[in-house]
mmCIF file with all atom_site columns, C-alpha atoms in Angstrom:
data_model
loop_
_atom_site.group_PDB
_atom_site.id
_atom_site.type_symbol
_atom_site.label_atom_id
_atom_site.label_alt_id
_atom_site.label_comp_id
_atom_site.label_asym_id
_atom_site.label_entity_id
_atom_site.label_seq_id
_atom_site.pdbx_PDB_ins_code
_atom_site.Cartn_x
_atom_site.Cartn_y
_atom_site.Cartn_z
_atom_site.occupancy
_atom_site.B_iso_or_equiv
_atom_site.pdbx_formal_charge
_atom_site.auth_seq_id
_atom_site.auth_comp_id
_atom_site.auth_asym_id
_atom_site.auth_atom_id
_atom_site.pdbx_PDB_model_num
ATOM 1   C CA . UNK A 1 1   ? 204.828 156.755 72.004  1.00 49.00 ? 1   UNK A CA 1
ATOM 2   C CA . UNK A 1 2   ? 206.753 153.491 71.990  1.00 46.00 ? 2   UNK A CA 1
ATOM 3   C CA . UNK A 1 3   ? 203.686 151.348 72.513  1.00 48.00 ? 3   UNK A CA 1
ATOM 4   C CA . UNK A 1 4   ? 201.965 153.106 69.615  1.00 47.00 ? 4   UNK A CA 1
ATOM 5   C CA . UNK A 1 5   ? 204.971 152.512 67.417  1.00 46.00 ? 5   UNK A CA 1
ATOM 6   C CA . UNK A 1 6   ? 205.087 148.805 68.247  1.00 47.00 ? 6   UNK A CA 1
ATOM 7   C CA . UNK A 1 7   ? 201.359 148.412 67.623  1.00 50.00 ? 7   UNK A CA 1
ATOM 8   C CA . UNK A 1 8   ? 201.753 150.171 64.265  1.00 54.00 ? 8   UNK A CA 1
ATOM 9   C CA . UNK A 1 9   ? 204.684 147.890 63.442  1.00 55.00 ? 9   UNK A CA 1
ATOM 10  C CA . UNK A 1 10  ? 202.633 144.864 64.414  1.00 57.00 ? 10  UNK A CA 1
ATOM 11  C CA . UNK A 1 11  ? 199.701 145.907 62.258  1.00 61.00 ? 11  UNK A CA 1
ATOM 12  C CA . UNK A 1 12  ? 202.004 146.669 59.303  1.00 64.00 ? 12  UNK A CA 1
ATOM 13  C CA . UNK A 1 13  ? 203.794 143.354 59.612  1.00 62.00 ? 13  UNK A CA 1
ATOM 14  C CA . UNK A 1 14  ? 200.440 141.583 59.969  1.00 59.00 ? 14  UNK A CA 1
ATOM 15  C CA . UNK A 1 15  ? 199.168 143.090 56.742  1.00 61.00 ? 15  UNK A CA 1
ATOM 16  C CA . UNK A 1 16  ? 202.448 142.237 55.021  1.00 61.00 ? 16  UNK A CA 1
ATOM 17  C CA . UNK A 1 17  ? 202.211 138.656 56.244  1.00 57.00 ? 17  UNK A CA 1
ATOM 18  C CA . UNK A 1 18  ? 198.633 138.374 55.008  1.00 56.00 ? 18  UNK A CA 1
ATOM 19  C CA . UNK A 1 19  ? 199.570 139.832 51.628  1.00 57.00 ? 19  UNK A CA 1
ATOM 20  C CA . UNK A 1 20  ? 202.561 137.559 51.321  1.00 54.00 ? 20  UNK A CA 1
ATOM 21  C CA . UNK A 1 21  ? 200.447 134.525 52.190  1.00 52.00 ? 21  UNK A CA 1
ATOM 22  C CA . UNK A 1 22  ? 197.903 135.440 49.535  1.00 51.00 ? 22  UNK A CA 1
ATOM 23  C CA . UNK A 1 23  ? 200.533 135.881 46.834  1.00 51.00 ? 23  UNK A CA 1
ATOM 24  C CA . UNK A 1 24  ? 201.086 132.803 44.628  1.00 50.00 ? 24  UNK A CA 1
ATOM 25  C CA . UNK A 1 25  ? 204.837 132.946 45.138  1.00 50.00 ? 25  UNK A CA 1
ATOM 26  C CA . UNK A 1 26  ? 204.754 132.177 48.862  1.00 46.00 ? 26  UNK A CA 1
ATOM 27  C CA . UNK A 1 27  ? 202.084 129.491 48.870  1.00 49.00 ? 27  UNK A CA 1
ATOM 28  C CA . UNK A 1 28  ? 204.722 126.816 48.589  1.00 52.00 ? 28  UNK A CA 1
ATOM 29  C CA . UNK A 1 29  ? 206.651 127.770 51.708  1.00 55.00 ? 29  UNK A CA 1
ATOM 30  C CA . UNK A 1 30  ? 204.806 129.725 54.437  1.00 58.00 ? 30  UNK A CA 1
ATOM 31  C CA . UNK A 1 31  ? 206.792 132.237 56.426  1.00 63.00 ? 31  UNK A CA 1
ATOM 32  C CA . UNK A 1 32  ? 207.166 131.859 60.145  1.00 71.00 ? 32  UNK A CA 1
ATOM 33  C CA . UNK A 1 33  ? 205.272 134.580 61.915  1.00 65.00 ? 33  UNK A CA 1
ATOM 34  C CA . UNK A 1 34  ? 207.242 136.909 64.100  1.00 73.00 ? 34  UNK A CA 1
ATOM 35  C CA . UNK A 1 35  ? 206.465 137.038 67.828  1.00 71.00 ? 35  UNK A CA 1
ATOM 36  C CA . UNK A 1 36  ? 205.093 140.542 67.394  1.00 79.00 ? 36  UNK A CA 1
ATOM 37  C CA . UNK A 1 37  ? 202.134 139.177 65.460  1.00 83.00 ? 37  UNK A CA 1
ATOM 38  C CA . UNK A 1 38  ? 199.090 138.123 67.376  1.00 84.00 ? 38  UNK A CA 1
ATOM 39  C CA . UNK A 1 39  ? 196.338 135.799 66.273  1.00 85.00 ? 39  UNK A CA 1
ATOM 40  C CA . UNK A 1 40  ? 192.960 137.457 65.873  1.00 86.00 ? 40  UNK A CA 1
ATOM 41  C CA . UNK A 1 41  ? 190.192 134.900 65.330  1.00 84.00 ? 41  UNK A CA 1
ATOM 42  C CA . UNK A 1 42  ? 187.561 135.708 62.751  1.00 89.00 ? 42  UNK A CA 1
ATOM 43  C CA . UNK A 1 43  ? 184.668 134.106 64.600  1.00 91.00 ? 43  UNK A CA 1
ATOM 44  C CA . UNK A 1 44  ? 184.016 133.342 68.201  1.00 89.00 ? 44  UNK A CA 1
ATOM 45  C CA . UNK A 1 45  ? 185.238 129.958 69.454  1.00 87.00 ? 45  UNK A CA 1
ATOM 46  C CA . UNK A 1 46  ? 182.858 127.431 70.949  1.00 89.00 ? 46  UNK A CA 1
ATOM 47  C CA . UNK A 1 47  ? 183.164 126.838 74.658  1.00 89.00 ? 47  UNK A CA 1
ATOM 48  C CA . UNK A 1 48  ? 183.791 123.118 75.242  1.00 89.00 ? 48  UNK A CA 1
ATOM 49  C CA . UNK A 1 49  ? 182.635 123.397 78.851  1.00 93.00 ? 49  UNK A CA 1
ATOM 50  C CA . UNK A 1 50  ? 179.190 124.634 77.822  1.00 93.00 ? 50  UNK A CA 1
ATOM 51  C CA . UNK A 1 51  ? 177.807 121.095 77.533  1.00 92.00 ? 51  UNK A CA 1
ATOM 52  C CA . UNK A 1 52  ? 179.299 120.154 80.899  1.00 94.00 ? 52  UNK A CA 1
ATOM 53  C CA . UNK A 1 53  ? 177.796 123.232 82.523  1.00 95.00 ? 53  UNK A CA 1
ATOM 54  C CA . UNK A 1 54  ? 174.417 122.501 80.987  1.00 94.00 ? 54  UNK A CA 1
ATOM 55  C CA . UNK A 1 55  ? 174.544 118.903 82.216  1.00 95.00 ? 55  UNK A CA 1
ATOM 56  C CA . UNK A 1 56  ? 175.348 120.065 85.741  1.00 96.00 ? 56  UNK A CA 1
ATOM 57  C CA . UNK A 1 57  ? 172.649 122.758 85.613  1.00 97.00 ? 57  UNK A CA 1
ATOM 58  C CA . UNK A 1 58  ? 170.032 120.158 84.691  1.00 97.00 ? 58  UNK A CA 1
ATOM 59  C CA . UNK A 1 59  ? 171.368 117.061 86.426  1.00 97.00 ? 59  UNK A CA 1
ATOM 60  C CA . UNK A 1 60  ? 172.185 118.450 89.856  1.00 97.00 ? 60  UNK A CA 1
ATOM 61  C CA . UNK A 1 61  ? 168.718 119.882 90.687  1.00 97.00 ? 61  UNK A CA 1
ATOM 62  C CA . UNK A 1 62  ? 167.030 116.837 89.157  1.00 97.00 ? 62  UNK A CA 1
ATOM 63  C CA . UNK A 1 63  ? 169.176 114.559 91.286  1.00 97.00 ? 63  UNK A CA 1
ATOM 64  C CA . UNK A 1 64  ? 168.271 116.450 94.445  1.00 98.00 ? 64  UNK A CA 1
ATOM 65  C CA . UNK A 1 65  ? 164.556 116.346 93.584  1.00 98.00 ? 65  UNK A CA 1
ATOM 66  C CA . UNK A 1 66  ? 164.679 112.625 92.836  1.00 98.00 ? 66  UNK A CA 1
ATOM 67  C CA . UNK A 1 67  ? 166.472 112.007 96.124  1.00 98.00 ? 67  UNK A CA 1
ATOM 68  C CA . UNK A 1 68  ? 163.834 113.944 98.078  1.00 98.00 ? 68  UNK A CA 1
ATOM 69  C CA . UNK A 1 69  ? 160.923 112.214 96.324  1.00 98.00 ? 69  UNK A CA 1
ATOM 70  C CA . UNK A 1 70  ? 162.471 108.774 96.834  1.00 98.00 ? 70  UNK A CA 1
ATOM 71  C CA . UNK A 1 71  ? 163.116 109.541 100.495 1.00 98.00 ? 71  UNK A CA 1
ATOM 72  C CA . UNK A 1 72  ? 159.473 110.513 100.960 1.00 98.00 ? 72  UNK A CA 1
ATOM 73  C CA . UNK A 1 73  ? 158.298 107.250 99.368  1.00 97.00 ? 73  UNK A CA 1
ATOM 74  C CA . UNK A 1 74  ? 160.646 105.216 101.562 1.00 97.00 ? 74  UNK A CA 1
ATOM 75  C CA . UNK A 1 75  ? 159.403 107.040 104.664 1.00 97.00 ? 75  UNK A CA 1
ATOM 76  C CA . UNK A 1 76  ? 155.772 106.350 103.682 1.00 97.00 ? 76  UNK A CA 1
ATOM 77  C CA . UNK A 1 77  ? 156.493 102.646 103.218 1.00 97.00 ? 77  UNK A CA 1
ATOM 78  C CA . UNK A 1 78  ? 158.332 102.535 106.538 1.00 97.00 ? 78  UNK A CA 1
ATOM 79  C CA . UNK A 1 79  ? 155.371 104.165 108.282 1.00 97.00 ? 79  UNK A CA 1
ATOM 80  C CA . UNK A 1 80  ? 152.981 101.586 106.783 1.00 97.00 ? 80  UNK A CA 1
ATOM 81  C CA . UNK A 1 81  ? 155.221 98.747  107.947 1.00 97.00 ? 81  UNK A CA 1
ATOM 82  C CA . UNK A 1 82  ? 155.476 100.209 111.448 1.00 96.00 ? 82  UNK A CA 1
ATOM 83  C CA . UNK A 1 83  ? 151.687 100.535 111.697 1.00 96.00 ? 83  UNK A CA 1
ATOM 84  C CA . UNK A 1 84  ? 151.238 96.955  110.503 1.00 95.00 ? 84  UNK A CA 1
ATOM 85  C CA . UNK A 1 85  ? 153.732 95.696  113.122 1.00 94.00 ? 85  UNK A CA 1
ATOM 86  C CA . UNK A 1 86  ? 152.053 97.750  115.819 1.00 93.00 ? 86  UNK A CA 1
ATOM 87  C CA . UNK A 1 87  ? 148.671 96.258  114.888 1.00 92.00 ? 87  UNK A CA 1
ATOM 88  C CA . UNK A 1 88  ? 150.151 92.744  114.954 1.00 91.00 ? 88  UNK A CA 1
ATOM 89  C CA . UNK A 1 89  ? 151.669 93.321  118.407 1.00 89.00 ? 89  UNK A CA 1
ATOM 90  C CA . UNK A 1 90  ? 148.404 94.758  119.715 1.00 88.00 ? 90  UNK A CA 1
ATOM 91  C CA . UNK A 1 91  ? 146.439 91.772  118.384 1.00 85.00 ? 91  UNK A CA 1
ATOM 92  C CA . UNK A 1 92  ? 148.824 89.304  120.067 1.00 81.00 ? 92  UNK A CA 1
ATOM 93  C CA . UNK A 1 93  ? 148.250 90.665  123.579 1.00 79.00 ? 93  UNK A CA 1
ATOM 94  C CA . UNK A 1 94  ? 145.555 89.343  125.837 1.00 72.00 ? 94  UNK A CA 1
ATOM 95  C CA . UNK A 1 95  ? 143.693 86.019  125.697 1.00 69.00 ? 95  UNK A CA 1
ATOM 96  C CA . UNK A 1 96  ? 144.026 83.992  122.551 1.00 62.00 ? 96  UNK A CA 1
ATOM 97  C CA . UNK A 1 97  ? 140.742 82.123  122.976 1.00 65.00 ? 97  UNK A CA 1
ATOM 98  C CA . UNK A 1 98  ? 137.610 84.157  123.092 1.00 64.00 ? 98  UNK A CA 1
ATOM 99  C CA . UNK A 1 99  ? 134.495 83.170  125.009 1.00 66.00 ? 99  UNK A CA 1
ATOM 100 C CA . UNK A 1 100 ? 132.879 81.767  121.875 1.00 67.00 ? 100 UNK A CA 1
ATOM 101 C CA . UNK A 1 101 ? 135.690 79.285  121.200 1.00 62.00 ? 101 UNK A CA 1
ATOM 102 C CA . UNK A 1 102 ? 135.921 78.268  124.847 1.00 64.00 ? 102 UNK A CA 1
ATOM 103 C CA . UNK A 1 103 ? 132.225 77.489  125.090 1.00 62.00 ? 103 UNK A CA 1
ATOM 104 C CA . UNK A 1 104 ? 132.246 75.444  121.861 1.00 59.00 ? 104 UNK A CA 1
ATOM 105 C CA . UNK A 1 105 ? 135.311 73.470  122.929 1.00 57.00 ? 105 UNK A CA 1
ATOM 106 C CA . UNK A 1 106 ? 133.701 72.692  126.299 1.00 59.00 ? 106 UNK A CA 1
ATOM 107 C CA . UNK A 1 107 ? 130.419 71.646  124.698 1.00 58.00 ? 107 UNK A CA 1
ATOM 108 C CA . UNK A 1 108 ? 132.002 69.273  122.188 1.00 55.00 ? 108 UNK A CA 1
ATOM 109 C CA . UNK A 1 109 ? 133.185 66.680  124.778 1.00 55.00 ? 109 UNK A CA 1
ATOM 110 C CA . UNK A 1 110 ? 129.815 66.872  126.553 1.00 54.00 ? 110 UNK A CA 1
ATOM 111 C CA . UNK A 1 111 ? 127.997 65.982  123.356 1.00 53.00 ? 111 UNK A CA 1
ATOM 112 C CA . UNK A 1 112 ? 130.321 63.054  122.851 1.00 52.00 ? 112 UNK A CA 1
ATOM 113 C CA . UNK A 1 113 ? 129.696 61.670  126.333 1.00 54.00 ? 113 UNK A CA 1
ATOM 114 C CA . UNK A 1 114 ? 125.958 61.978  126.012 1.00 53.00 ? 114 UNK A CA 1
ATOM 115 C CA . UNK A 1 115 ? 125.952 60.153  122.708 1.00 53.00 ? 115 UNK A CA 1
ATOM 116 C CA . UNK A 1 116 ? 128.103 57.362  124.150 1.00 53.00 ? 116 UNK A CA 1
ATOM 117 C CA . UNK A 1 117 ? 125.785 56.855  127.116 1.00 49.00 ? 117 UNK A CA 1
#
């Protein structure tokens, strides 16, 4: 019963305050609203965190995808470099002069001695 009475009082005082604000007599000096009155917005307020939430919803998954794609590219480049190094190491083992170069280097001095004789 008491809560109903206070809500009725609040609604009556709210309507009185609205009527008094609309009257030309009170436009000069607005009345202070009593603590019983509550503010009821006419339209829904905008959520300032909506843009932040949207940025996180788009940016976070995109960041993860970009990280994964970049990591794959780096791994591919690393694999190419490792294969190139392995091929270079394999080519450096064994004899440096093949039979063809050895035979030509041995024949060159012989030709020079025959021409000098």
